[in-house]
mmCIF file of C-alpha atoms in Angstrom:
data_model
loop_
_atom_site.group_PDB
_atom_site.id
_atom_site.type_symbol
_atom_site.label_atom_id
_atom_site.label_comp_id
_atom_site.label_asym_id
_atom_site.label_seq_id
_atom_site.Cartn_x
_atom_site.Cartn_y
_atom_site.Cartn_z
ATOM 1 C CA LEU D 1 32.512 -8.983 0.507
ATOM 2 C CA ALA D 2 30.434 -10.979 -1.967
ATOM 3 C CA LYS D 3 30.413 -14.081 0.252
ATOM 4 C CA THR D 4 29.404 -12.110 3.350
ATOM 5 C CA THR D 5 26.624 -10.364 1.443
ATOM 6 C CA GLN D 6 25.422 -13.743 0.160
ATOM 7 C CA LEU D 7 25.429 -15.264 3.661
ATOM 8 C CA VAL D 8 23.562 -12.301 5.146
ATOM 9 C CA ALA D 9 20.849 -12.795 2.525
ATOM 10 C CA GLU D 10 20.723 -16.608 2.646
ATOM 11 C CA ARG D 11 20.899 -17.037 6.396
ATOM 12 C CA GLY D 12 19.138 -13.917 7.563
ATOM 13 C CA TRP D 13 22.038 -12.615 9.587
ATOM 14 C CA ALA D 14 21.033 -9.584 11.622
ATOM 15 C CA GLY D 15 24.598 -8.260 11.782
ATOM 16 C CA VAL D 16 28.237 -8.954 10.964
ATOM 17 C CA ALA D 17 31.357 -8.853 13.145
ATOM 18 C CA VAL D 18 34.720 -8.754 11.390
ATOM 19 C CA THR D 19 37.343 -10.254 13.660
ATOM 20 C CA GLY D 20 40.977 -9.301 13.571
ATOM 21 C CA ALA D 21 42.452 -5.834 13.815
ATOM 22 C CA PRO D 22 44.935 -6.551 10.993
ATOM 23 C CA MET D 23 42.022 -7.096 8.588
ATOM 24 C CA GLN D 24 40.668 -3.639 9.354
ATOM 25 C CA VAL D 25 43.885 -1.622 9.482
ATOM 26 C CA GLN D 26 44.973 -3.116 6.166
ATOM 27 C CA ASN D 27 41.529 -2.660 4.559
ATOM 28 C CA LYS D 28 40.343 0.621 6.039
ATOM 29 C CA ASP D 29 37.207 0.889 3.929
ATOM 30 C CA LEU D 30 36.042 -2.690 4.595
ATOM 31 C CA PRO D 31 33.521 -1.890 7.373
ATOM 32 C CA GLU D 32 31.805 0.806 5.289
ATOM 33 C CA ARG D 33 31.797 -1.397 2.199
ATOM 34 C CA LEU D 34 30.218 -4.237 4.206
ATOM 35 C CA ARG D 35 27.600 -1.900 5.674
ATOM 36 C CA ALA D 36 26.691 -0.613 2.230
ATOM 37 C CA ALA D 37 26.588 -4.089 0.689
ATOM 38 C CA THR D 38 24.733 -5.950 3.442
ATOM 39 C CA GLY D 39 22.386 -3.348 4.897
ATOM 40 C CA VAL D 40 22.892 -4.779 8.393
ATOM 41 C CA PRO D 41 24.908 -3.492 11.344
ATOM 42 C CA VAL D 42 28.601 -4.274 10.917
ATOM 43 C CA THR D 43 31.311 -3.976 13.513
ATOM 44 C CA THR D 44 34.961 -4.867 13.777
ATOM 45 C CA ALA D 45 37.291 -5.774 16.598
ATOM 46 C CA LEU D 46 38.753 -2.260 16.627
ATOM 47 C CA GLU D 47 35.421 -0.456 16.329
ATOM 48 C CA SER D 48 33.925 -2.598 19.080
ATOM 49 C CA SER D 49 36.855 -2.203 21.411
ATOM 50 C CA THR D 50 37.045 1.564 20.991
ATOM 51 C CA ALA D 51 33.283 1.740 21.573
ATOM 52 C CA ALA D 52 33.759 -0.332 24.729
ATOM 53 C CA LEU D 53 36.586 1.893 25.965
ATOM 54 C CA ARG D 54 34.409 4.975 25.396
ATOM 55 C CA ALA D 55 31.436 3.347 27.163
ATOM 56 C CA LEU D 56 33.716 2.587 30.118
ATOM 57 C CA SER D 57 35.010 6.210 30.097
ATOM 58 C CA ALA D 58 38.577 5.168 29.286
ATOM 59 C CA GLU D 59 40.533 7.628 27.157
ATOM 60 C CA ARG D 60 43.992 6.163 27.844
ATOM 61 C CA ALA D 61 44.465 2.408 27.556
ATOM 62 C CA LEU D 62 47.288 -0.074 27.866
ATOM 63 C CA VAL D 63 47.031 -2.108 24.649
ATOM 64 C CA MET D 64 48.124 -5.746 24.812
ATOM 65 C CA THR D 65 48.447 -7.554 21.477
ATOM 66 C CA PRO D 66 50.147 -10.611 19.980
ATOM 67 C CA PHE D 67 51.369 -8.374 17.138
ATOM 68 C CA ASP D 68 54.770 -7.059 16.117
ATOM 69 C CA ALA D 69 55.768 -3.393 16.389
ATOM 70 C CA SER D 70 54.669 -2.491 12.842
ATOM 71 C CA MET D 71 51.151 -3.872 13.350
ATOM 72 C CA ASN D 72 50.977 -2.255 16.787
ATOM 73 C CA ALA D 73 51.796 1.071 15.107
ATOM 74 C CA LEU D 74 48.808 0.642 12.767
ATOM 75 C CA VAL D 75 46.536 -0.293 15.673
ATOM 76 C CA GLY D 76 47.843 2.724 17.601
ATOM 77 C CA GLU D 77 47.076 5.032 14.652
ATOM 78 C CA TYR D 78 43.521 3.707 14.497
ATOM 79 C CA LEU D 79 43.023 4.187 18.227
ATOM 80 C CA LYS D 80 44.437 7.717 18.108
ATOM 81 C CA GLY D 81 41.996 8.559 15.321
ATOM 82 C CA ALA D 82 39.199 7.212 17.515
ATOM 83 C CA GLY D 83 40.241 9.417 20.432
ATOM 84 C CA ILE D 84 41.989 6.742 22.494
ATOM 85 C CA ASP D 85 45.506 7.356 23.787
ATOM 86 C CA ALA D 86 47.135 3.943 23.305
ATOM 87 C CA VAL D 87 50.054 2.842 25.462
ATOM 88 C CA PHE D 88 51.873 -0.270 24.264
ATOM 89 C CA PRO D 89 54.289 -2.378 26.330
ATOM 90 C CA GLU D 90 57.925 -1.575 25.609
ATOM 91 C CA THR D 91 58.485 -4.959 23.979
ATOM 92 C CA ALA D 92 55.990 -6.225 21.400
ATOM 93 C CA LEU D 93 54.996 -9.843 21.947
ATOM 94 C CA GLY D 94 55.342 -10.524 18.233
ATOM 95 C CA THR D 95 53.376 -12.632 15.816
ATOM 96 C CA GLY D 96 54.797 -16.041 16.653
ATOM 97 C CA PRO D 97 52.871 -18.858 18.297
ATOM 98 C CA GLY D 98 54.052 -17.788 21.761
ATOM 99 C CA ALA D 99 50.840 -15.997 22.715
ATOM 100 C CA LEU D 100 48.763 -19.127 22.120
ATOM 101 C CA ALA D 101 50.912 -21.080 24.548
ATOM 102 C CA LEU D 102 50.434 -18.651 27.441
ATOM 103 C CA SER D 103 48.384 -19.858 30.394
ATOM 104 C CA ALA D 104 45.870 -17.573 32.096
ATOM 105 C CA ASP D 105 48.416 -16.994 34.879
ATOM 106 C CA GLU D 106 51.073 -16.026 32.337
ATOM 107 C CA VAL D 107 48.695 -13.602 30.597
ATOM 108 C CA TYR D 108 47.884 -12.132 34.014
ATOM 109 C CA GLU D 109 51.574 -11.655 34.857
ATOM 110 C CA LEU D 110 52.311 -10.203 31.423
ATOM 111 C CA ALA D 111 49.514 -7.663 31.857
ATOM 112 C CA LYS D 112 50.557 -6.906 35.438
ATOM 113 C CA GLY D 113 54.124 -6.156 34.381
ATOM 114 C CA ALA D 114 52.992 -3.990 31.473
ATOM 115 C CA LEU D 115 50.547 -2.129 33.715
ATOM 116 C CA MET D 116 53.258 -1.436 36.285
ATOM 117 C CA ALA D 117 55.480 -0.013 33.524
ATOM 118 C CA ALA D 118 52.684 2.061 31.961
ATOM 119 C CA SER D 119 51.719 5.404 33.350
ATOM 120 C CA ASP D 120 48.247 6.501 34.243
ATOM 121 C CA VAL D 121 46.064 4.223 32.095
ATOM 122 C CA GLU D 122 42.320 3.938 32.610
ATOM 123 C CA ALA D 123 41.838 0.470 31.081
ATOM 124 C CA ILE D 124 43.654 -2.486 29.596
ATOM 125 C CA TYR D 125 42.649 -3.466 26.074
ATOM 126 C CA PHE D 126 43.507 -6.923 24.722
ATOM 127 C CA GLN D 127 43.404 -7.020 20.926
ATOM 128 C CA GLY D 128 43.926 -10.366 19.254
ATOM 129 C CA ALA D 129 42.413 -13.667 20.315
ATOM 130 C CA ARG D 130 45.821 -15.356 20.325
ATOM 131 C CA LEU D 131 46.633 -13.363 23.465
ATOM 132 C CA ASN D 132 43.596 -14.619 25.356
ATOM 133 C CA PRO D 133 42.729 -12.819 28.612
ATOM 134 C CA LEU D 134 39.378 -14.519 29.180
ATOM 135 C CA GLY D 135 40.726 -17.015 31.711
ATOM 136 C CA CYS D 136 41.918 -14.222 34.000
ATOM 137 C CA LEU D 137 39.817 -11.218 32.981
ATOM 138 C CA GLU D 138 37.735 -11.045 36.160
ATOM 139 C CA ARG D 139 40.819 -11.460 38.359
ATOM 140 C CA MET D 140 42.679 -8.720 36.481
ATOM 141 C CA GLU D 141 39.785 -6.293 36.879
ATOM 142 C CA ALA D 142 39.603 -7.015 40.598
ATOM 143 C CA ASP D 143 43.349 -6.851 41.210
ATOM 144 C CA PHE D 144 44.286 -4.013 38.849
ATOM 145 C CA SER D 145 41.235 -1.782 39.525
ATOM 146 C CA VAL D 146 40.788 -0.930 35.838
ATOM 147 C CA PRO D 147 38.311 -2.298 33.309
ATOM 148 C CA ILE D 148 39.631 -4.926 30.919
ATOM 149 C CA VAL D 149 38.386 -4.840 27.331
ATOM 150 C CA ALA D 150 38.983 -7.961 25.254
ATOM 151 C CA SER D 151 38.185 -7.713 21.554
ATOM 152 C CA ASN D 152 35.931 -10.785 21.276
ATOM 153 C CA PRO D 153 33.576 -9.925 24.173
ATOM 154 C CA ALA D 154 33.653 -6.307 22.956
ATOM 155 C CA MET D 155 32.403 -7.416 19.528
ATOM 156 C CA LEU D 156 29.575 -9.388 21.159
ATOM 157 C CA TRP D 157 28.583 -6.390 23.311
ATOM 158 C CA ASN D 158 28.859 -3.902 20.445
ATOM 159 C CA LEU D 159 26.994 -5.902 17.816
ATOM 160 C CA LEU D 160 24.169 -6.810 20.189
ATOM 161 C CA SER D 161 23.995 -3.180 21.329
ATOM 162 C CA LEU D 162 23.824 -2.011 17.699
ATOM 163 C CA LEU D 163 20.926 -4.449 17.262
ATOM 164 C CA GLY D 164 19.131 -2.916 20.264
ATOM 165 C CA GLU D 165 19.808 -5.854 22.565
ATOM 166 C CA HIS D 166 20.757 -5.555 26.230
ATOM 167 C CA ARG D 167 22.081 -8.881 27.536
ATOM 168 C CA PRO D 168 24.195 -8.509 30.683
ATOM 169 C CA SER D 169 26.195 -11.556 31.702
ATOM 170 C CA GLY D 170 27.712 -12.707 34.964
ATOM 171 C CA VAL D 171 30.979 -13.417 33.148
ATOM 172 C CA GLY D 172 33.137 -11.381 30.806
ATOM 173 C CA GLY D 173 34.119 -8.552 33.095
ATOM 174 C CA ARG D 174 32.628 -5.156 33.680
ATOM 175 C CA LEU D 175 31.728 -4.622 30.013
ATOM 176 C CA LEU D 176 29.430 -7.642 29.804
ATOM 177 C CA ARG D 177 28.304 -7.508 33.426
ATOM 178 C CA ASP D 178 27.290 -3.818 33.424
ATOM 179 C CA TRP D 179 26.412 -3.683 29.707
ATOM 180 C CA PRO D 180 26.933 0.084 29.376
ATOM 181 C CA ALA D 181 25.144 2.008 26.655
ATOM 182 C CA LEU D 182 26.959 2.890 23.457
ATOM 183 C CA VAL D 183 28.473 6.375 23.512
ATOM 184 C CA ASP D 184 28.558 8.494 20.370
ATOM 185 C CA ALA D 185 32.077 9.161 19.116
#
């Protein structure tokens, strides 16, 4: 907290993004403490991703993570509190290095299998950079006919939106391409 506040002051940061869902679910008051201490917009991976799901009108999402079942339960609790019905694959990927080793095709197939097993979801949400969907995000959206929210692009979209910026991109899926407006919770 002290270091972030110092860097905001020294470097003139306009906002702060806290990566990592585990950081937030294990330190629930961190975003508010950072907002109070820094005076700039602050977002987190979970806040950004739930904002993105709301902006894309998704109330029920398949949640893909590189976490174990206990961390997934905490993420699920957060999402439920934010009004998102979270559906997790039957088998948690776990916290080992396995997610980092997955190719884009393997991430695609993992998501495809989980989507086929899930019922009636309106989006797929990837939380955790170790399970990286960016190499196949556009293909998944086209083939699965649902928006894909990945936590890192969601943080970019959310923080820039909080700062009043509108910067659509030709890459990054529907969220970054369409750049929907933030929706109040």
